[in-house]
PDB file of C-alpha atoms in Angstrom:
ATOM      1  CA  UNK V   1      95.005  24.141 222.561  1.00  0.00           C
ATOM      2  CA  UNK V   2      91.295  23.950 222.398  1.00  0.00           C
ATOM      3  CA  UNK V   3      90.678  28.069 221.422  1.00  0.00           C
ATOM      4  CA  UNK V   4      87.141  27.540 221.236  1.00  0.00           C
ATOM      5  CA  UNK V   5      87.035  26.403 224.617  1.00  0.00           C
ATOM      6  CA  UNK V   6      89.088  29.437 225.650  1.00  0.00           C
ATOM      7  CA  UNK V   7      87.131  32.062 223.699  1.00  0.00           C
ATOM      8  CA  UNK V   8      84.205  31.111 225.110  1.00  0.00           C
ATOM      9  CA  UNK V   9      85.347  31.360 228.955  1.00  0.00           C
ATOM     10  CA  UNK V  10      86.513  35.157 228.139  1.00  0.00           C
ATOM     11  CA  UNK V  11      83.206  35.998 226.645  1.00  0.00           C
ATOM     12  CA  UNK V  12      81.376  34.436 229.727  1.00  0.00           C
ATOM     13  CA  UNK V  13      83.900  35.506 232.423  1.00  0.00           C
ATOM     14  CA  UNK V  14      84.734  32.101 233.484  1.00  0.00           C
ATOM     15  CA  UNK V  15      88.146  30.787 234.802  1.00  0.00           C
ATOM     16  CA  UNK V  16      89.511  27.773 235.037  1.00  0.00           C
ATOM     17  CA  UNK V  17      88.666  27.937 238.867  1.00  0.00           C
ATOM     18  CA  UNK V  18      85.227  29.019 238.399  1.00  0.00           C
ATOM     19  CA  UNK V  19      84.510  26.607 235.678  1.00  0.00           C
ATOM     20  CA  UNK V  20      85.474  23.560 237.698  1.00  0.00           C
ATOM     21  CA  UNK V  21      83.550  24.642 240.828  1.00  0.00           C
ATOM     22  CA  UNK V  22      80.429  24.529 238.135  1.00  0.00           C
ATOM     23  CA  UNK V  23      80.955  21.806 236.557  1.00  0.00           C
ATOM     24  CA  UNK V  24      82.424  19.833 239.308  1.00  0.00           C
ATOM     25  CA  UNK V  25      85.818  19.003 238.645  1.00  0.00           C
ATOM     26  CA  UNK V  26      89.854  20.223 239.326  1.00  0.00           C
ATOM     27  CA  UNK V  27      90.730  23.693 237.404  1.00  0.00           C
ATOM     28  CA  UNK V  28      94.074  22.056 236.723  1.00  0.00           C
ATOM     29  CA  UNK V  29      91.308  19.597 235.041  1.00  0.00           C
ATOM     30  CA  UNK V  30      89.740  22.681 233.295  1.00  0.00           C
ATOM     31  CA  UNK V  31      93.002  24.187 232.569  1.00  0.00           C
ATOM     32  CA  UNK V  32      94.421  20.988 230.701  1.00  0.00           C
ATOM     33  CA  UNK V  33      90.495  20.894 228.465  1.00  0.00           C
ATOM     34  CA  UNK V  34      92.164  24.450 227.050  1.00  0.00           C
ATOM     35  CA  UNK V  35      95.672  24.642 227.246  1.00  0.00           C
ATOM     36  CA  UNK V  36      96.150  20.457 226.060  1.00  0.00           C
ATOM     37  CA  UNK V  37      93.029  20.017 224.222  1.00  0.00           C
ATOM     38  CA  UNK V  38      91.892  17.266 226.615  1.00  0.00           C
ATOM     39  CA  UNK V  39      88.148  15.672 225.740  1.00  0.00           C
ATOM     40  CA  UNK V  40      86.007  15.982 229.169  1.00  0.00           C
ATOM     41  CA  UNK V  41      83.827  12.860 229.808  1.00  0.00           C
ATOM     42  CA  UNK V  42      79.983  13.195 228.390  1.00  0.00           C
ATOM     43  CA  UNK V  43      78.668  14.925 231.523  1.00  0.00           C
ATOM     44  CA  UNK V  44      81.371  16.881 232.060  1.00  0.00           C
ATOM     45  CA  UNK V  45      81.029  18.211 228.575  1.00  0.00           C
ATOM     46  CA  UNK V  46      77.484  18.986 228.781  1.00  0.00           C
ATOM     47  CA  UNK V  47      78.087  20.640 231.959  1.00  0.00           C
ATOM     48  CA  UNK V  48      80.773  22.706 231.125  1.00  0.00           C
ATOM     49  CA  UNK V  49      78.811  23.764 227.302  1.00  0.00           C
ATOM     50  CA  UNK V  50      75.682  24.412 229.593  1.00  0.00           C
ATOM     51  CA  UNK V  51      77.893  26.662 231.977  1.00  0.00           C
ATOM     52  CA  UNK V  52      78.897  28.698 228.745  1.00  0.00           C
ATOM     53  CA  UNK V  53      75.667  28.786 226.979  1.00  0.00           C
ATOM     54  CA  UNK V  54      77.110  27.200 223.937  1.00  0.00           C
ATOM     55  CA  UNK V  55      76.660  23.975 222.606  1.00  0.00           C
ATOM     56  CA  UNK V  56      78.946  20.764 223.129  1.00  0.00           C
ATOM     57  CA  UNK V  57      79.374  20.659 219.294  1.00  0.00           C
ATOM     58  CA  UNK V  58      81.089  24.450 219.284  1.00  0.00           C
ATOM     59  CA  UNK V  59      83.423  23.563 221.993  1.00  0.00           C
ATOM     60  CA  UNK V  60      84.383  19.974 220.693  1.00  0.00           C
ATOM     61  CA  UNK V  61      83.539  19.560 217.095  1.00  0.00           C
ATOM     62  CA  UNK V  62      85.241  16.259 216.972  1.00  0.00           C
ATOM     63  CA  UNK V  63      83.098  14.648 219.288  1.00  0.00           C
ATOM     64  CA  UNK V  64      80.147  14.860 217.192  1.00  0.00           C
ATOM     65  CA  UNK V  65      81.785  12.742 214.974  1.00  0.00           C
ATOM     66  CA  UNK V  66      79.626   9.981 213.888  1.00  0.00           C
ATOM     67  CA  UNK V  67      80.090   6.976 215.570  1.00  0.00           C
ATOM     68  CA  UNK V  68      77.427   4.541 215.009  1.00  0.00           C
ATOM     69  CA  UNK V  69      77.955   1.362 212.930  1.00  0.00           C
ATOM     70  CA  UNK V  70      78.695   1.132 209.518  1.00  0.00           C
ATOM     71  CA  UNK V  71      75.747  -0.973 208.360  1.00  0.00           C
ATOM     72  CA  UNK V  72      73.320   1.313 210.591  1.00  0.00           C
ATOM     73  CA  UNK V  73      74.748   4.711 208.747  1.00  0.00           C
ATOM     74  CA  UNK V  74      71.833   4.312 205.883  1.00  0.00           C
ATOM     75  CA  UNK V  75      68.979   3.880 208.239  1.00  0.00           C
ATOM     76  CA  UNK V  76      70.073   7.220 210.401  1.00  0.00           C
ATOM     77  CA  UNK V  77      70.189   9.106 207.188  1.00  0.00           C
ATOM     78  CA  UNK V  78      66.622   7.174 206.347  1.00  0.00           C
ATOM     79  CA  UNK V  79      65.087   8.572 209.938  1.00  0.00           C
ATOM     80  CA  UNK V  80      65.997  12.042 208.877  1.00  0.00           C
ATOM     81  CA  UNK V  81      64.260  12.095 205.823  1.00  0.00           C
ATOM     82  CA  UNK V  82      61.299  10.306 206.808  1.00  0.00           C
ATOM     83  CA  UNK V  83      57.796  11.930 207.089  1.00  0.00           C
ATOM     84  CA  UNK V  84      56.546   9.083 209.212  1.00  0.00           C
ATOM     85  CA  UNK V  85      57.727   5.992 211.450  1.00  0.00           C
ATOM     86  CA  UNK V  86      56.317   3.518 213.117  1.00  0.00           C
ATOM     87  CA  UNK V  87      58.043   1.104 215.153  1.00  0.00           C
ATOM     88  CA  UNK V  88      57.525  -2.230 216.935  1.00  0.00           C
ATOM     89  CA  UNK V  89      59.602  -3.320 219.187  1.00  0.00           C
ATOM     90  CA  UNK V  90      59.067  -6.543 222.050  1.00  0.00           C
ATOM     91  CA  UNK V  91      62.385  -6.868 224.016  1.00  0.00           C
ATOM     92  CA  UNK V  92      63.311  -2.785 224.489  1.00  0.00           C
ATOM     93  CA  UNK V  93      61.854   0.559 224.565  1.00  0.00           C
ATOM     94  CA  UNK V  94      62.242   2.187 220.903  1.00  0.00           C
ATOM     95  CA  UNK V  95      66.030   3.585 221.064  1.00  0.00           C
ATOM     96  CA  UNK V  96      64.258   7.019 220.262  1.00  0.00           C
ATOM     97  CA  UNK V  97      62.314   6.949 223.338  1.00  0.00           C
ATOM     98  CA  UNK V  98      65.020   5.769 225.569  1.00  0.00           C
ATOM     99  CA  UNK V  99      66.457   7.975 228.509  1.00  0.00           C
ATOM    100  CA  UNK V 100      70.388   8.266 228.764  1.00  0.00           C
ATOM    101  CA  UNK V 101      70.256   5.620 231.468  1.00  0.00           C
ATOM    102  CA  UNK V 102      67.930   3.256 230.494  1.00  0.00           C
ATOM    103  CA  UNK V 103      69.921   3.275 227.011  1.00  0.00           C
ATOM    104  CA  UNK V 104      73.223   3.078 228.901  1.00  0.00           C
ATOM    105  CA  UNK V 105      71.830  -0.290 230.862  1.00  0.00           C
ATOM    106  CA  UNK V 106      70.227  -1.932 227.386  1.00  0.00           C
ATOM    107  CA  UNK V 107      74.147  -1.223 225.524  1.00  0.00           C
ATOM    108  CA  UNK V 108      75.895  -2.188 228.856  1.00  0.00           C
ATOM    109  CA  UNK V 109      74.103  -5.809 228.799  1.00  0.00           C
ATOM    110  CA  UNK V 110      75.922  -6.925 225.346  1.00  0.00           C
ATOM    111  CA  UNK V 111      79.680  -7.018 224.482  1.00  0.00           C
ATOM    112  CA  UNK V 112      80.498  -3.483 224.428  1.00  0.00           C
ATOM    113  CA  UNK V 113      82.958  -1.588 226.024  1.00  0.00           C
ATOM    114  CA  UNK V 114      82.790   1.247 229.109  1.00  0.00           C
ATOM    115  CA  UNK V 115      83.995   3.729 226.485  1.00  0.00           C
ATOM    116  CA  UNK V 116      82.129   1.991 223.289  1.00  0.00           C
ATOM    117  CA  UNK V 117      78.587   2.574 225.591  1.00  0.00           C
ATOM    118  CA  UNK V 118      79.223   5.770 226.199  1.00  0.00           C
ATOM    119  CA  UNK V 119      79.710   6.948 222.714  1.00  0.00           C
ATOM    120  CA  UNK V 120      76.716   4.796 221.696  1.00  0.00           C
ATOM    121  CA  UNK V 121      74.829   6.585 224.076  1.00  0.00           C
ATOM    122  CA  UNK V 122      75.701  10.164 223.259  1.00  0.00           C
ATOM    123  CA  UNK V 123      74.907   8.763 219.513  1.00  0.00           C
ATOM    124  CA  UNK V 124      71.728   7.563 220.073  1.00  0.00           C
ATOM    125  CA  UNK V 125      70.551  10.513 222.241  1.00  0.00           C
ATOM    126  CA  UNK V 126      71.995  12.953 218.801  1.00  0.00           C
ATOM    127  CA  UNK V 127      69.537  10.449 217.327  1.00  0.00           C
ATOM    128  CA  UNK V 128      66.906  11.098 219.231  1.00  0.00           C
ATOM    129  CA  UNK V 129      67.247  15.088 218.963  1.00  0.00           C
ATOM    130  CA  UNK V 130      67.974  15.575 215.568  1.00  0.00           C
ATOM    131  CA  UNK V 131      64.941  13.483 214.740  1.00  0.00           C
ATOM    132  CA  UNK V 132      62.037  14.155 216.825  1.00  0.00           C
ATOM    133  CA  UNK V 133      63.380  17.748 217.804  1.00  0.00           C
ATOM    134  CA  UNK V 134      63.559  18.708 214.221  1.00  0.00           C
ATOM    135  CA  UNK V 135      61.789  22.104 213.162  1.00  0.00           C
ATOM    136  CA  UNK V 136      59.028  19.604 211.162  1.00  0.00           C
ATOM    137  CA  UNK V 137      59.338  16.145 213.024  1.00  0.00           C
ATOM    138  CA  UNK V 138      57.774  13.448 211.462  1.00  0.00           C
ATOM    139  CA  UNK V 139      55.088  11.316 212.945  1.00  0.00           C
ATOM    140  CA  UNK V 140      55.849   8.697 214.990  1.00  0.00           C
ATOM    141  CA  UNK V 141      53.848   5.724 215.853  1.00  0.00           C
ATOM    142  CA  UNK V 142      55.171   3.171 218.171  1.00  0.00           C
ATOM    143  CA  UNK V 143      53.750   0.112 219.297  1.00  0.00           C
ATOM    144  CA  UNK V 144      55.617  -1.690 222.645  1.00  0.00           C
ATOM    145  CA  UNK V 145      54.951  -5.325 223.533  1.00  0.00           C
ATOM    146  CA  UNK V 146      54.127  -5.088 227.546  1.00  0.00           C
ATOM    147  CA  UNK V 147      57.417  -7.186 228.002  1.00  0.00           C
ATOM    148  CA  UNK V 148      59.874  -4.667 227.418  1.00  0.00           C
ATOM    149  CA  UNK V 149      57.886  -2.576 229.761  1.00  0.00           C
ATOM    150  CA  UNK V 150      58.528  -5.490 232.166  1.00  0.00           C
ATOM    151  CA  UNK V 151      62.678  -5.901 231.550  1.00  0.00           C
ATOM    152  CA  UNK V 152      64.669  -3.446 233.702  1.00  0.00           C
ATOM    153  CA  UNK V 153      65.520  -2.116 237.555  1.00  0.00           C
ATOM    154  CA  UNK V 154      62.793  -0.509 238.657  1.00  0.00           C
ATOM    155  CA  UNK V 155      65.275   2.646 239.571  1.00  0.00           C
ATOM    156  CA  UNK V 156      66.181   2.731 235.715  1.00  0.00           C
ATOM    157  CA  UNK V 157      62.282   2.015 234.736  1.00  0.00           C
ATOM    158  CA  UNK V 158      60.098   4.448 236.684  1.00  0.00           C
ATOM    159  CA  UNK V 159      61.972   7.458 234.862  1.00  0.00           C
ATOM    160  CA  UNK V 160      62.249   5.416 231.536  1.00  0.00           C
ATOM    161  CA  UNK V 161      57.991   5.097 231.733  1.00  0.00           C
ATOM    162  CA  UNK V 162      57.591   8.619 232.550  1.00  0.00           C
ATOM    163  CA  UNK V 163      59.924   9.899 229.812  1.00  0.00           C
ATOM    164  CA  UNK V 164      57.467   7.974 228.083  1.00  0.00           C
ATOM    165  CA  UNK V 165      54.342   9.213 229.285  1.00  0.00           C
ATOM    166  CA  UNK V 166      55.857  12.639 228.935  1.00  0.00           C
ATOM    167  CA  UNK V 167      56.700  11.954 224.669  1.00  0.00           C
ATOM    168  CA  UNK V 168      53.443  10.577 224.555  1.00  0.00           C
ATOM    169  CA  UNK V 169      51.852  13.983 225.106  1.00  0.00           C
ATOM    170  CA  UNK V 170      53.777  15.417 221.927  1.00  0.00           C
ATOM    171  CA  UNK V 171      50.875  15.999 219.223  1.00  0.00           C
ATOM    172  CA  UNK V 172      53.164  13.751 216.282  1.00  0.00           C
ATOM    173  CA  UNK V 173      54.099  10.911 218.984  1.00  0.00           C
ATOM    174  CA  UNK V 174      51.233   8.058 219.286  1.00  0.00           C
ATOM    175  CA  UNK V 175      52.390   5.671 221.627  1.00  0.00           C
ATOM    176  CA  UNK V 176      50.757   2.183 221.778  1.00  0.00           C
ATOM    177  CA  UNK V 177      51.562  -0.834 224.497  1.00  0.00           C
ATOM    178  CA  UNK V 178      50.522  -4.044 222.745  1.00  0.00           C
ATOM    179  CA  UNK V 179      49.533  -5.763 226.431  1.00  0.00           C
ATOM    180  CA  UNK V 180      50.972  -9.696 227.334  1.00  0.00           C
ATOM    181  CA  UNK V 181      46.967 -10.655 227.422  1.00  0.00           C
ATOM    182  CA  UNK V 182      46.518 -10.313 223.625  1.00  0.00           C
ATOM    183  CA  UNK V 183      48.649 -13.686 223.933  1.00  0.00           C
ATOM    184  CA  UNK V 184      51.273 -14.670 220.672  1.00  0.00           C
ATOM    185  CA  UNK V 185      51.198 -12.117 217.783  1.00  0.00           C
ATOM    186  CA  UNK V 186      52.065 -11.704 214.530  1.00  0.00           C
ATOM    187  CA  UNK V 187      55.202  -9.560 215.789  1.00  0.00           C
ATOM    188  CA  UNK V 188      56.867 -12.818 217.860  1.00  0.00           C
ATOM    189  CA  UNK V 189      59.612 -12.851 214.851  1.00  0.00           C
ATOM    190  CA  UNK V 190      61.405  -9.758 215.902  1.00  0.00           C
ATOM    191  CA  UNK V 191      61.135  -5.455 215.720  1.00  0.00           C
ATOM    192  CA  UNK V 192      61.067  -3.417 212.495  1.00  0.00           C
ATOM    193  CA  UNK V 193      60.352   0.004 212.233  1.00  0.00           C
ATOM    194  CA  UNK V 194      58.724   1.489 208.623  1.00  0.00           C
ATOM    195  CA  UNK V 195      59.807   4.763 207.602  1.00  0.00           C
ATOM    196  CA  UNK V 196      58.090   6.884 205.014  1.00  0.00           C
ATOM    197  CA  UNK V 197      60.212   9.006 202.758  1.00  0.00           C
ATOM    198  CA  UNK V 198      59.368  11.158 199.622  1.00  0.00           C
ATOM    199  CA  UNK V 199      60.943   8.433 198.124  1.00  0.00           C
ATOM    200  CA  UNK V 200      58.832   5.511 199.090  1.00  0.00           C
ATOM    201  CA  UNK V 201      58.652   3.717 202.235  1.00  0.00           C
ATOM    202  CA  UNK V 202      61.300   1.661 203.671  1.00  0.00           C
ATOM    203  CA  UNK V 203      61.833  -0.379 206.390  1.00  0.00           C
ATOM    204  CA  UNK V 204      64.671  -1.592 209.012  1.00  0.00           C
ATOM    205  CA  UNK V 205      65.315  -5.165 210.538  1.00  0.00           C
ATOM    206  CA  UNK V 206      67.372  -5.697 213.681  1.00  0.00           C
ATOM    207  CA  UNK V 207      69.257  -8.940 214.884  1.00  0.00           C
ATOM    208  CA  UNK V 208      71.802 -10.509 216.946  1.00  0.00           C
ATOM    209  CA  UNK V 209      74.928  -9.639 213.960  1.00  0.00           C
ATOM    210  CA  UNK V 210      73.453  -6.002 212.318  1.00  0.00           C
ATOM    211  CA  UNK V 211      70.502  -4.254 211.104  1.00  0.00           C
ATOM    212  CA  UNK V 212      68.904  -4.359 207.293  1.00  0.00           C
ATOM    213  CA  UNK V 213      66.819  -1.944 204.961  1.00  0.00           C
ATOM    214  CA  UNK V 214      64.693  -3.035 202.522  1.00  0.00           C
ATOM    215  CA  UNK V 215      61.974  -1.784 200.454  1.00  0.00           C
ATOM    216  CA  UNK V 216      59.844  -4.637 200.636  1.00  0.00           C
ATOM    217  CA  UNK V 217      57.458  -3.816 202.778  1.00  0.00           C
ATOM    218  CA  UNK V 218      54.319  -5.046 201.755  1.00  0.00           C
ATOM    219  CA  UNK V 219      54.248  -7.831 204.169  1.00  0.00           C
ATOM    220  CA  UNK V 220      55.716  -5.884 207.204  1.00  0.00           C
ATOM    221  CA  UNK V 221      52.722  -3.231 206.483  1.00  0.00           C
ATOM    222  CA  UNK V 222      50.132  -6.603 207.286  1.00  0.00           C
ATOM    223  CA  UNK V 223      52.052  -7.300 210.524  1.00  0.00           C
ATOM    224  CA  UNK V 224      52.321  -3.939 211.457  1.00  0.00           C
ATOM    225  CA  UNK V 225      48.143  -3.400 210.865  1.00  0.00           C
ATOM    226  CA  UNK V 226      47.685  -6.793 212.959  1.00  0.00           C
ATOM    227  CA  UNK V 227      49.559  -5.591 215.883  1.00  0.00           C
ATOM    228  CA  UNK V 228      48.289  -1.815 216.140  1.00  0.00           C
ATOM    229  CA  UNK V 229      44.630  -3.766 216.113  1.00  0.00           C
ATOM    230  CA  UNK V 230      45.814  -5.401 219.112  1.00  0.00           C
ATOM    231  CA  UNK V 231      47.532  -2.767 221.031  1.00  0.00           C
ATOM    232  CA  UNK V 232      45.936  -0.378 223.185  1.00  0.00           C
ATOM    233  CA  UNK V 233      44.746   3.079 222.739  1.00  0.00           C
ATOM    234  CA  UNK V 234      46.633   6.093 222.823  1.00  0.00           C
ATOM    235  CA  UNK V 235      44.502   7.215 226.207  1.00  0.00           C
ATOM    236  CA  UNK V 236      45.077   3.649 227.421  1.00  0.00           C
ATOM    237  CA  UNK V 237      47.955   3.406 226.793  1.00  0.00           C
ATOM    238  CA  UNK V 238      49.613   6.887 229.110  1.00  0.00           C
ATOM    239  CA  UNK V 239      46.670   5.626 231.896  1.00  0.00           C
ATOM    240  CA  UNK V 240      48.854   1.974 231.792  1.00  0.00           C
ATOM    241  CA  UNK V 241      51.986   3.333 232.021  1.00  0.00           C
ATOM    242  CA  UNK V 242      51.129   6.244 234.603  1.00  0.00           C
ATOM    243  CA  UNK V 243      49.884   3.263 236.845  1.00  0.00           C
ATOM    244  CA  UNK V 244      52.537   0.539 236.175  1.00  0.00           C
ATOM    245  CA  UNK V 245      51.355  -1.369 238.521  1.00  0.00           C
ATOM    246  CA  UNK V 246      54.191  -4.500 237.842  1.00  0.00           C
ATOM    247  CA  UNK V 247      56.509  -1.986 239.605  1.00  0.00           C
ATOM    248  CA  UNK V 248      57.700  -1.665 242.822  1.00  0.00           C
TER     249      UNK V 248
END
């Protein structure tokens, strides 16, 4: 029996019939999330936490387990800590400034699972919030090649760019698009992202197998001056992707 799920329902006056009519499902659905301790799907769950005013995380704990990678474990703990980070990235939109769909479409184009996505997803989204939503967010620089701007259904990619626009507004967010006309770049070998910790600065590598941290940076730092030279302006930058004129 999920009690936490039925406690909260008494204090908010909900049955299982007037649950399900909110969040869209069966009350023998409903009943069988209390009574069996059944897991609701993502969007069910939010729904159903949002309908209670508590958070998914009181009403299943064991969802919130971690489930990214192994070998990217270090580098989430590295984001939380960090005071600053600045990202380049040519093929996707930083996974910090992704929207639940667009996300859902980059993890749905490798070898992963329905299920596997999903949990990425809701992973990467926990990312996202405990990071930038943080009572003292760090800064956050990112600089976008124009080409993952380019990459995506334009359904999935007008609300992706104005998710963007939208972050770009946030005082500690600078967003930079490094456009296709400043030609090849120093960047052409692949995204890193630089954090800076109390503890130094460190950086992440992502390939095809798994991701990398190292604390060599000093050459990464070079690139990463050559390409913010060549990227646009922060004002520039939200008048480009407010026009996005490549879209239909």
């Amino acid at each position: 029996m999920n009690q936490a799920l039925r406690v909260a329902m008494a204090d908010a006056g909900e049955t299982a019939e007037s649950l399900a009519e909110q969040v869209g499902v069966d009350p023998k659905t409903v009943a069988r999330w209390v009574t069996r301790g059944r897991v609701p799907h993502p969007r069910h769950r939010a729904a159903a936490a949002s309908a209670l005013g508590r958070e998914v995380g009181d009403l299943w704990p064991d969802v919130l387990k971690r489930r990214e990678p192994a070998w990217l474990r270090p580098w989430v703990e590295t984001e939380l800590q960090a005071t600053a980070l600045r990202s380049f990235q040519i093929a996707v939109i930083p996974g910090l400034l992704q929207t639940p769909e667009y996300a859902s479409a980059v993890l749905n184009s490798g070898l992963l699972g329905p299920d596997e996505v999903t949990d990425y997803v809701e992973t990467r989204l926990r990312r996202q919030k405990a990071v930038l939503d943080r009572r003292k967010p760090p800064l956050f620089i990112a600089v976008v090649d124009e080409f993952a701007l380019r990459r995506g259904a334009p359904e999935i990619m007008h609300p992706q760019l104005d998710h963007l626009v939208d972050m770009a507004q946030r005082p500690n967010i600078l967003l930079h698009v490094l456009p296709l006309d400043a030609g090849l770049h120093a960047g052409q070998a692949g995204p890193f992202v630089i954090a800076t910790t109390d503890d130094g600065d460190v950086a992440y590598l992502d390939d095809q197998a798994a991701g990398r941290l190292t604390n060599d940076t000093g050459e990464l730092w070079s690139i990463w001056d050559t390409l913010r030279s060549l990227a646009l302006p922060r004002r520039q930058t939200i008048d480009f992707l407010e026009a996005r004129s490549w879209l239909t």
